[in-house]
mmCIF file of C-alpha atoms in Angstrom:
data_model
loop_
_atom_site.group_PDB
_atom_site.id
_atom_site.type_symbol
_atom_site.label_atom_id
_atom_site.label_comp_id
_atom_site.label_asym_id
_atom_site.label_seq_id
_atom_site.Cartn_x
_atom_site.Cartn_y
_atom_site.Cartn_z
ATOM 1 C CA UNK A 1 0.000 0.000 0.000
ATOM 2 C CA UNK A 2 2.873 2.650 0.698
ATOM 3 C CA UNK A 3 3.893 2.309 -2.744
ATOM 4 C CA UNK A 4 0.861 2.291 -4.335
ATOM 5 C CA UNK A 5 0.591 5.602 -2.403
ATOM 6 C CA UNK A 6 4.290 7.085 -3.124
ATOM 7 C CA UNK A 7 3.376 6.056 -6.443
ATOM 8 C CA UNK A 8 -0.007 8.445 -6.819
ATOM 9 C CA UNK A 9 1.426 10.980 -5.159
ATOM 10 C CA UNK A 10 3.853 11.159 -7.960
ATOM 11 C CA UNK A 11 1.350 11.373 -10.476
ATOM 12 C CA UNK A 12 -1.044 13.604 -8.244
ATOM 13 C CA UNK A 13 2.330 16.243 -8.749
ATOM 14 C CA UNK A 14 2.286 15.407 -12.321
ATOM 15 C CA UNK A 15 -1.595 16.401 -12.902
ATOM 16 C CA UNK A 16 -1.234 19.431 -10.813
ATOM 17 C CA UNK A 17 1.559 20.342 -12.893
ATOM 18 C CA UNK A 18 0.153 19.881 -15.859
ATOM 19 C CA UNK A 19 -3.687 21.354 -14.909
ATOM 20 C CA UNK A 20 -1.394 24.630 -13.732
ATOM 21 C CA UNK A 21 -0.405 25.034 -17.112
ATOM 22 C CA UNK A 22 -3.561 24.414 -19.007
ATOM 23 C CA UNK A 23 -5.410 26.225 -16.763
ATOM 24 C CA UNK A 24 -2.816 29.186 -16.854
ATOM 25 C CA UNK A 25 -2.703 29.234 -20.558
ATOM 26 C CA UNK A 26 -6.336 29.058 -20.929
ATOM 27 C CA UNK A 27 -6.712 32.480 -18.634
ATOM 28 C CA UNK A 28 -4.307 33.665 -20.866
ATOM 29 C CA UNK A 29 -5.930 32.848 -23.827
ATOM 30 C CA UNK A 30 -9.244 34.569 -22.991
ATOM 31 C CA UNK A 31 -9.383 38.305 -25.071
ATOM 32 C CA UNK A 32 -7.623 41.585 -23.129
ATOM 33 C CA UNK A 33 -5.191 41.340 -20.143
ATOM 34 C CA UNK A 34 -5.398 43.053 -16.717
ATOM 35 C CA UNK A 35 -3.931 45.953 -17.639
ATOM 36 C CA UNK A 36 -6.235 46.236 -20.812
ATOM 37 C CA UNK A 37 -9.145 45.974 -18.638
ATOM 38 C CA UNK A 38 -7.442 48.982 -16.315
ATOM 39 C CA UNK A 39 -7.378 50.986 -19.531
ATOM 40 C CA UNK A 40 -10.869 50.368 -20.655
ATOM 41 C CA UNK A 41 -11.887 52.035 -16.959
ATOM 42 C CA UNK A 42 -9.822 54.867 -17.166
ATOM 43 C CA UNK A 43 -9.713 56.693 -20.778
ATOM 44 C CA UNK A 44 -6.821 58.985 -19.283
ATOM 45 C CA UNK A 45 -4.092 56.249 -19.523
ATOM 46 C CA UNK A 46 -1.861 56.578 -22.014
ATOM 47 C CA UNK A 47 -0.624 54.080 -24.887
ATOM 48 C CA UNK A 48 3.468 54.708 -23.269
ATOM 49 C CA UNK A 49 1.313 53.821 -19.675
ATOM 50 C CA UNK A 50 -0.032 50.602 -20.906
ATOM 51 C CA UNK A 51 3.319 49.289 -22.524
ATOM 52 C CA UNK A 52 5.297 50.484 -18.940
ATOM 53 C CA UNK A 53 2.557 48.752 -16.820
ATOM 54 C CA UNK A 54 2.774 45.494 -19.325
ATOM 55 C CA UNK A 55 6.741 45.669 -18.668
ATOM 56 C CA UNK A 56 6.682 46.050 -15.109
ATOM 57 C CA UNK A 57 4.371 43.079 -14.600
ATOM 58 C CA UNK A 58 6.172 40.674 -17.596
ATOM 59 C CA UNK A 59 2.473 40.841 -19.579
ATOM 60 C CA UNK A 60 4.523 41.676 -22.159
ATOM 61 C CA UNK A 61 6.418 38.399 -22.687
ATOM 62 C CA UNK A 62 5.184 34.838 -24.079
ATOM 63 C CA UNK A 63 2.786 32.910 -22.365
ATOM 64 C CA UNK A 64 5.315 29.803 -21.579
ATOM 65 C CA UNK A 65 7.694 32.450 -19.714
ATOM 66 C CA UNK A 66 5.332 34.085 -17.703
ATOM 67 C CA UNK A 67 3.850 30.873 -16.636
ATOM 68 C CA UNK A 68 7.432 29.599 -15.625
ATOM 69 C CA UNK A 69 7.805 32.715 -13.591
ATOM 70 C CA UNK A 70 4.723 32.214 -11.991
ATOM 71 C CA UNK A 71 5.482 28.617 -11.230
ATOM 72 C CA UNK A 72 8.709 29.324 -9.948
ATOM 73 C CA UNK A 73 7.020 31.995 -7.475
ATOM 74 C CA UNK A 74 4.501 29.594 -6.293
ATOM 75 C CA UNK A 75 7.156 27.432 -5.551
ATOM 76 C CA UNK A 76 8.733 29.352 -3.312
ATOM 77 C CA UNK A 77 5.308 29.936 -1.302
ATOM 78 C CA UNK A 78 4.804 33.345 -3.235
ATOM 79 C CA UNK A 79 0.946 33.088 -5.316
ATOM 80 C CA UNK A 80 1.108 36.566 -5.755
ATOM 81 C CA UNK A 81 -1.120 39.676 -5.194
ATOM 82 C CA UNK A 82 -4.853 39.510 -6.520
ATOM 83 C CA UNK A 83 -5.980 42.127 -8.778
ATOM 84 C CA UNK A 84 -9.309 42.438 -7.832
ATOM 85 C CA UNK A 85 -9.221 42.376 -4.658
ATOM 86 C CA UNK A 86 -5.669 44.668 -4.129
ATOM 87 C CA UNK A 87 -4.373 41.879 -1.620
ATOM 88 C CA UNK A 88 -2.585 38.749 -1.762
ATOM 89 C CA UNK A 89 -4.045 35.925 -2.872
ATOM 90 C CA UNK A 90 -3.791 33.737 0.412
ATOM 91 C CA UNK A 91 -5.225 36.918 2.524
ATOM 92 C CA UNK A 92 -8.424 36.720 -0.204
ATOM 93 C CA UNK A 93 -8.712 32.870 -0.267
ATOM 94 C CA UNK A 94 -8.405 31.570 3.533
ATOM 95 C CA UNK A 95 -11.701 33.645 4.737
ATOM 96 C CA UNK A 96 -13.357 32.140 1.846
ATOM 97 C CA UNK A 97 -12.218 28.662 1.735
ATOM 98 C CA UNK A 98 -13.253 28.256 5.643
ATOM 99 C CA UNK A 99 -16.526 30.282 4.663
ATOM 100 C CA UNK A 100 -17.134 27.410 2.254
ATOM 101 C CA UNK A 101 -15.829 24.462 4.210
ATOM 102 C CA UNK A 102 -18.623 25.552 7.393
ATOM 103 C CA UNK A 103 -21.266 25.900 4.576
ATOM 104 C CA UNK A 104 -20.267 22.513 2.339
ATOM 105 C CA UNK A 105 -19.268 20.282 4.859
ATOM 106 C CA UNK A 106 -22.568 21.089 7.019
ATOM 107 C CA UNK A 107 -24.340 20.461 4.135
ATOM 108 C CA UNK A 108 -22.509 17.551 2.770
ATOM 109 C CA UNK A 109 -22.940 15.589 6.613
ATOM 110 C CA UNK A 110 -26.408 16.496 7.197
ATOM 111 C CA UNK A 111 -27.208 15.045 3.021
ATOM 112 C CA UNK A 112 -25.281 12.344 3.369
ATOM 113 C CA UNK A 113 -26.736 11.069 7.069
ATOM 114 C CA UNK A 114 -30.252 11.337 6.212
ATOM 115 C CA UNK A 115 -29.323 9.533 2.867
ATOM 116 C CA UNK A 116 -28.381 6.795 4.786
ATOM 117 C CA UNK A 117 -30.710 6.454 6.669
ATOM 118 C CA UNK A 118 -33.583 7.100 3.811
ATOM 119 C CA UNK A 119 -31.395 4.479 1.651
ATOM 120 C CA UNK A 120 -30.970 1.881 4.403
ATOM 121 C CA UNK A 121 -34.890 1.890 5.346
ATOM 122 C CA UNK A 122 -36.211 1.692 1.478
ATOM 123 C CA UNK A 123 -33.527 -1.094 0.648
ATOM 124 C CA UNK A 124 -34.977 -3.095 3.232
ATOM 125 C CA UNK A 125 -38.205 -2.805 2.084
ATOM 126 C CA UNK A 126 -38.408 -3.136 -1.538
ATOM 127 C CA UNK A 127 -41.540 -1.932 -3.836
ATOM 128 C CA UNK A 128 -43.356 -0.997 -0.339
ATOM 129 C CA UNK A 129 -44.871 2.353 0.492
ATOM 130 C CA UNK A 130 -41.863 3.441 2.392
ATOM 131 C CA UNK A 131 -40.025 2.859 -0.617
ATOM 132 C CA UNK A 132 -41.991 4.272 -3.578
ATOM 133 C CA UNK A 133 -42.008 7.800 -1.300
ATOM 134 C CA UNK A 134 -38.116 7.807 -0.256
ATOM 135 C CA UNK A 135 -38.068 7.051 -4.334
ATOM 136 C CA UNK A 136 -40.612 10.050 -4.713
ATOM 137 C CA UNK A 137 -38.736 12.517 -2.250
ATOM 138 C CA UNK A 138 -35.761 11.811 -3.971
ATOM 139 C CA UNK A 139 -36.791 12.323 -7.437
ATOM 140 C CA UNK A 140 -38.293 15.196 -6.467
ATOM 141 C CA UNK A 141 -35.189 16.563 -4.816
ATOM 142 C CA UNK A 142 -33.076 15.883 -7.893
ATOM 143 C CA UNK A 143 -35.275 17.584 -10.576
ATOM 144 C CA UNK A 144 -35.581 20.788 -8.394
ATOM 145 C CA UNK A 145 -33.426 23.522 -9.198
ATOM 146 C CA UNK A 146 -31.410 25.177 -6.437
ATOM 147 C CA UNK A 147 -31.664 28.669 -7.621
ATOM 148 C CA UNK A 148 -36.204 27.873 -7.142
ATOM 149 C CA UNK A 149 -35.543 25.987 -3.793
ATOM 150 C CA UNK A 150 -33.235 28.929 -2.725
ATOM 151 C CA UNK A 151 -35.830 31.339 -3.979
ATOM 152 C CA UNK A 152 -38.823 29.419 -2.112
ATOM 153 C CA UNK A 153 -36.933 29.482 1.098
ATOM 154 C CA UNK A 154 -35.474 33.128 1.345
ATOM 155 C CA UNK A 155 -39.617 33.968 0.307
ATOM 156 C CA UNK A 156 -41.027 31.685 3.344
ATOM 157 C CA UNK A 157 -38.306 31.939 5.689
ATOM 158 C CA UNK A 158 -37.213 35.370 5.529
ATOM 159 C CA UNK A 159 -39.451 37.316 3.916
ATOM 160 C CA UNK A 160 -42.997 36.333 4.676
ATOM 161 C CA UNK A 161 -42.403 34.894 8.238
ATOM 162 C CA UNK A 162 -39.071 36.917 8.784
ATOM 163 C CA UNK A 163 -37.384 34.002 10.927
ATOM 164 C CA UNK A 164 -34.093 33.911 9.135
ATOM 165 C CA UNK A 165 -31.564 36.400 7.316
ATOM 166 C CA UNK A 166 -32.114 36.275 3.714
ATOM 167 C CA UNK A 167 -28.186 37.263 2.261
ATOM 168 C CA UNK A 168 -24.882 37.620 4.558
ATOM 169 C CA UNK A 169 -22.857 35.606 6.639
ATOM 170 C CA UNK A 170 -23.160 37.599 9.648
ATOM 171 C CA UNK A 171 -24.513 41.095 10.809
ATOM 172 C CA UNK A 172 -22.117 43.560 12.171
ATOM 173 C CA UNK A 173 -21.701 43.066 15.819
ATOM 174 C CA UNK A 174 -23.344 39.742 15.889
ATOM 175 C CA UNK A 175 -21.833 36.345 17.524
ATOM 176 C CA UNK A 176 -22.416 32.429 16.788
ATOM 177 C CA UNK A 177 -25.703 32.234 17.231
ATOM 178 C CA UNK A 178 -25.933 35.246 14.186
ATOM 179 C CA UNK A 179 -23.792 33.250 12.360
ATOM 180 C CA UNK A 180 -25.556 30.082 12.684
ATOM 181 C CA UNK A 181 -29.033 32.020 12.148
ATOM 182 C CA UNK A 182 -27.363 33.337 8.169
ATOM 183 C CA UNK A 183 -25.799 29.122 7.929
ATOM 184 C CA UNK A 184 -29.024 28.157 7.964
ATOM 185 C CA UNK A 185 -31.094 29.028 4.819
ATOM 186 C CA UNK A 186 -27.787 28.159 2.145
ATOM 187 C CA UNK A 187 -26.913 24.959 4.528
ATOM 188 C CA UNK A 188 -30.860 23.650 3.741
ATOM 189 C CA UNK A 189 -30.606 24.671 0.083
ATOM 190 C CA UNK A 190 -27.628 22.920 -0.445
ATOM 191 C CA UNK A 191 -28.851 19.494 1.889
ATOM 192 C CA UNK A 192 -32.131 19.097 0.048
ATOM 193 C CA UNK A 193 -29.796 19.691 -3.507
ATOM 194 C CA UNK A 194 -27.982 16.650 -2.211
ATOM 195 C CA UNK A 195 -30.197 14.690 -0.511
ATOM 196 C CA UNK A 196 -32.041 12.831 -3.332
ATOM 197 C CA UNK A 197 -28.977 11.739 -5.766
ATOM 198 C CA UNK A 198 -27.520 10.856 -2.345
ATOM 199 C CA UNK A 199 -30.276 8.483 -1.532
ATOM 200 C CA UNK A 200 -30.434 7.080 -4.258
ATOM 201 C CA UNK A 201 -27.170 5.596 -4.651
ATOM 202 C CA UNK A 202 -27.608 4.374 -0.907
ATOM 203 C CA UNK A 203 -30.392 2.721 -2.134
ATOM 204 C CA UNK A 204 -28.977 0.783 -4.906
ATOM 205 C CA UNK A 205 -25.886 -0.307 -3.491
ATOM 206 C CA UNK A 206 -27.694 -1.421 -0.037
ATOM 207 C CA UNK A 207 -30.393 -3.585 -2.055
ATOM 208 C CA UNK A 208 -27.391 -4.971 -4.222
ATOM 209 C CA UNK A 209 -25.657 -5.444 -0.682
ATOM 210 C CA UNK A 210 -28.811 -7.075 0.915
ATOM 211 C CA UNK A 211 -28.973 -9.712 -2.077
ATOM 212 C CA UNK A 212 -25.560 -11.250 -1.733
ATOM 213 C CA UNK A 213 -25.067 -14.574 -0.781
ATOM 214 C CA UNK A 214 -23.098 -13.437 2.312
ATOM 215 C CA UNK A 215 -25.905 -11.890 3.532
ATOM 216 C CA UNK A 216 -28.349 -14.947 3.474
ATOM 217 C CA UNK A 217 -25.528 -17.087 5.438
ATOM 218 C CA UNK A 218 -25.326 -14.550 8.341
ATOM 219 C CA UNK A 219 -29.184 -14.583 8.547
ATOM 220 C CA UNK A 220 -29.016 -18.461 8.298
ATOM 221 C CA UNK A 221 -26.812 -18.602 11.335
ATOM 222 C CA UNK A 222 -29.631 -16.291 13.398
ATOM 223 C CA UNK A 223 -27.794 -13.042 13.492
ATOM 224 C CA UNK A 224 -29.698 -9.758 14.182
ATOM 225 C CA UNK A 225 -30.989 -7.561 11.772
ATOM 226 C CA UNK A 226 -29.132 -4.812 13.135
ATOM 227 C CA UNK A 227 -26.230 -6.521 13.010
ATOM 228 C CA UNK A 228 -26.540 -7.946 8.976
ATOM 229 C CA UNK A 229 -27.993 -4.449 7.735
ATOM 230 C CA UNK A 230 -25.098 -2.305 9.898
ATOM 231 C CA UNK A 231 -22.066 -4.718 10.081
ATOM 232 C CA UNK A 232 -22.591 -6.879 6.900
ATOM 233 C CA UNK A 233 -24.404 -4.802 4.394
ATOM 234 C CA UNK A 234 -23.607 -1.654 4.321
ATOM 235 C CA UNK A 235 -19.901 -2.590 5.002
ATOM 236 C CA UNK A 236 -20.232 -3.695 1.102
ATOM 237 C CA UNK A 237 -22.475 -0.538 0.476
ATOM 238 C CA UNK A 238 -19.658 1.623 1.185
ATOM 239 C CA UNK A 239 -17.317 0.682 -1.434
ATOM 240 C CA UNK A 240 -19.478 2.476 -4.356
ATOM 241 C CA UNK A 241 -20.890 5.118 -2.071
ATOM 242 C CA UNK A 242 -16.895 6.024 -0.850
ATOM 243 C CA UNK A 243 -16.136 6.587 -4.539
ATOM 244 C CA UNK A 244 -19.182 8.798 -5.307
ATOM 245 C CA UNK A 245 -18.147 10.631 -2.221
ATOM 246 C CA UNK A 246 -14.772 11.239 -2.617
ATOM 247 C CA UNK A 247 -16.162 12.819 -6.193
ATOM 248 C CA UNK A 248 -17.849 14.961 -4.156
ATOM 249 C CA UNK A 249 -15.216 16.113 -2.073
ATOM 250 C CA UNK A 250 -13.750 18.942 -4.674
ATOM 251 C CA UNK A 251 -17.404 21.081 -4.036
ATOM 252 C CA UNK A 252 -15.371 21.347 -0.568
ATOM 253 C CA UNK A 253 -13.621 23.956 -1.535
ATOM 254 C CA UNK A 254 -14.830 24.440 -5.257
ATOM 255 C CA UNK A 255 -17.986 26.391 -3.215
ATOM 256 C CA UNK A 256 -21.832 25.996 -4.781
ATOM 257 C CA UNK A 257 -21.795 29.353 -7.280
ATOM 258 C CA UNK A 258 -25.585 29.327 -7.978
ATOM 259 C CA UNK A 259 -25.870 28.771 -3.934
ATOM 260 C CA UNK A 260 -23.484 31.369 -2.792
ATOM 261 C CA UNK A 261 -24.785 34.217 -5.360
ATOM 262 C CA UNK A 262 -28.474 33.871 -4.078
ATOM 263 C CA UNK A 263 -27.746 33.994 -0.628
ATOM 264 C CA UNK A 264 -24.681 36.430 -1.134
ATOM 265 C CA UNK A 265 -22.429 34.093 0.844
ATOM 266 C CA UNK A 266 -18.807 35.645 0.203
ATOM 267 C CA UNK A 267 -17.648 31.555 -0.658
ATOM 268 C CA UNK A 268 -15.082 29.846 -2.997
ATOM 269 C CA UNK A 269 -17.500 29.845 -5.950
ATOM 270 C CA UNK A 270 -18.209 33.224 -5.991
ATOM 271 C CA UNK A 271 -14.401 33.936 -5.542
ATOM 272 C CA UNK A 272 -13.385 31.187 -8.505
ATOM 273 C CA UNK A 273 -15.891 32.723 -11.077
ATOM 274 C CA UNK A 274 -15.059 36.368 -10.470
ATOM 275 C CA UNK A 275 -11.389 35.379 -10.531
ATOM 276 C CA UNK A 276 -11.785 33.742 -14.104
ATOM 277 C CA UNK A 277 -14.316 36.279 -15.719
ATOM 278 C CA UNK A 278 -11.768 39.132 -14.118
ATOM 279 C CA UNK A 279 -8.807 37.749 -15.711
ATOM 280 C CA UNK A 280 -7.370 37.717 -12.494
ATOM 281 C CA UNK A 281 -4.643 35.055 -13.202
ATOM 282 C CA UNK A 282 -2.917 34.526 -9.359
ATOM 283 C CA UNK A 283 -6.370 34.116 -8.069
ATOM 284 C CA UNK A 284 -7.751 32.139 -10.541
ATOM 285 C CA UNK A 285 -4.819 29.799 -10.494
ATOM 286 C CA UNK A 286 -4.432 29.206 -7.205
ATOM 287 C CA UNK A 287 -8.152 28.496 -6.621
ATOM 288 C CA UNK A 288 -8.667 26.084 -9.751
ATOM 289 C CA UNK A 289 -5.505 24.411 -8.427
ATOM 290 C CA UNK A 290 -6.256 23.519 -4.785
ATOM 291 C CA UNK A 291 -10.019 22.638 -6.022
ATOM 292 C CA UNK A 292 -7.845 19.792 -8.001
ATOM 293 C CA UNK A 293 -5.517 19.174 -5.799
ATOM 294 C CA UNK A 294 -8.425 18.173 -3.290
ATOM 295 C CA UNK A 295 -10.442 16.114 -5.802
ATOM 296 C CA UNK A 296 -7.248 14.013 -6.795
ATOM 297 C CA UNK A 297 -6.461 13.527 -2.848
ATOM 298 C CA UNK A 298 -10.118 12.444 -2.017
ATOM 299 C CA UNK A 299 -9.535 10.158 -4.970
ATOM 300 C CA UNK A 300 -6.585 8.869 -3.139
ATOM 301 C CA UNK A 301 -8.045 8.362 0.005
ATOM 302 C CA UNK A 302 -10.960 6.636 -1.365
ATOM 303 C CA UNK A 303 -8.591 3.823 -3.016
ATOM 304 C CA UNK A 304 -6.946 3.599 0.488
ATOM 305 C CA UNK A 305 -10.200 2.836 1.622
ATOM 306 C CA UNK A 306 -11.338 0.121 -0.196
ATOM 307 C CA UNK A 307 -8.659 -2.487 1.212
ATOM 308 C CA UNK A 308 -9.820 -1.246 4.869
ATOM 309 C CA UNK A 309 -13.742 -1.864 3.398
ATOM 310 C CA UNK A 310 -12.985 -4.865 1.222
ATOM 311 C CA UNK A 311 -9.887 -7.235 2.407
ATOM 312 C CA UNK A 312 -10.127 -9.028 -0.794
ATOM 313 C CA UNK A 313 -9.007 -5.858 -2.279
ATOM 314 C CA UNK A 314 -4.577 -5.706 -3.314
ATOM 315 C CA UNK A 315 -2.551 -2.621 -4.284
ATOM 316 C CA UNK A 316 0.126 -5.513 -5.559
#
């Protein structure tokens, strides 16, 4: 297993690599530059003032240069200063990336238990009530947009029974009970969002789980349902459901765009599209990049896992 893991980790480096220098040269692809977009809002700057500013910050030379210089930076801990935001890029991305790790992790645990247990109950019961309405719920869940669920809540929530803040993460002067109070409406958007695809791949891998021959033999020798559905079953339920989540695991930090705009929730979507449509090319970099630098360790973990789930399972 260590070298299976030495191994990825070498080609995790190797993606990263190369994903810095597509995404880099895609930025730089996209029409005008930062300091063309600086001209465009002030007509007083001069043609000799563009090609000065262009020299100062190496705009001026090829793509593959500037993107070595950049890389060579980074590597030295330095992902520059954002344009947009006049500060460097870890002072604008560390608020935001633990703004969106409260709101996606919340979201992703609460999803993800009642899932379970919504999976586990209609798995055991096959083409009964119980299931045909966790079936229902779910479908329901996945066809609804999360801009109109977002929109529904913020109208009953906030504005007819005026329970909840609508937009924010926290009013001036306000504590954790404030903060938990503006968590809540974006934290149930995003839960319902997830909750039905969620469910229903609980659902299919604990009725494949419940049908195995393993299962029958531990029933066979008397054991407790508790004990076949918890220790047996879903054991062997995991092993799909670890690789959907560990897909999941890049919205971490990635952020929920549509989520964060409605509810103006200053997150790491918000801050990854603004980056990219503002040519902003540290900021855009260095969010893209740890967004794929999560996914690919999630992935990593999640083939860890499987020997720990499955012993049958070798990294020889």
């Amino acid at each position: 297993m260590i070298r299976f893991a030495a191994i990825r980790m070498v080609e995790i480096g190797a993606m990263l690599i190369l994903m810095s220098f597509v995404i880099y040269g895609l930025i730089g692809l996209m029409p005008g530059d930062p300091i063309d977009l600086m001209r465009s809002t002030d007509p007083r700057t001069s043609a000799a003032d563009v090609a000065r500013l262009k020299a100062v910050y190496g705009l001026d030379r090829p793509l593959v240069a500037r993107y070595f210089a950049w890389a060579g930076a980074a590597l030295a801990g330095d992902l520059g200063y954002s344009r947009l935001f006049s500060e460097p890029v870890l002072a604008t991305v560390l608020p935001r990336l633990v703004n969106s790790l409260l709101l996606m992790g919340t979201s992703f645990m609460l999803a993800f238990s009642l899932a379970l247990a919504l999976g586990i109950a209609a798995a055991r019961r096959p083409s009964s009530w119980l299931d045909a309405t966790v079936n229902f719920l779910a479908f329901a869940g996945i066809s609804i947009p999360s801009f109109w669920l977002a929109l529904l809540l913020i109208l009953l929530f906030a504005v007819e029974l005026g329970w909840l803040p609508a937009s924010g993460i926290s009013t001036a002067g306000g504590g954790i009970g404030d903060r938990l109070r503006h968590l809540v409406l974006p934290v149930a958007t995003l839960t319902l969002a997830n909750l039905g695809p969620y469910t229903r791949f609980v659902r299919a891998a604990m009725r494949d789980a419940l049908a195995q021959d393993h299962i029958r033999t531990a029933r066979a020798k008397g054991a407790s349902e508790i004990r076949v559905v918890v220790h047996h079953a879903l054991r062997s339920a995991l092993i799909p459901l670890v690789t959907i989540l560990s897909l999941s695991c890049g919205g971490l930090v990635s952020g929920a765009l549509v989520t964060e705009t409605m509810f103006s929730y200053p997150g790491m979507g918000k801050l990854i599209f603004d980056a990219v449509m503002g040519n902003d090319y540290n900021l855009a970099l260095a969010t893209l990049l740890l967004a794929t630098a999560v996914t690919m360790g999630a992935n990593l973990a999640a083939d860890l896992a499987y020997a720990w789930l499955d012993p049958r399972v070798s990294y020889r």
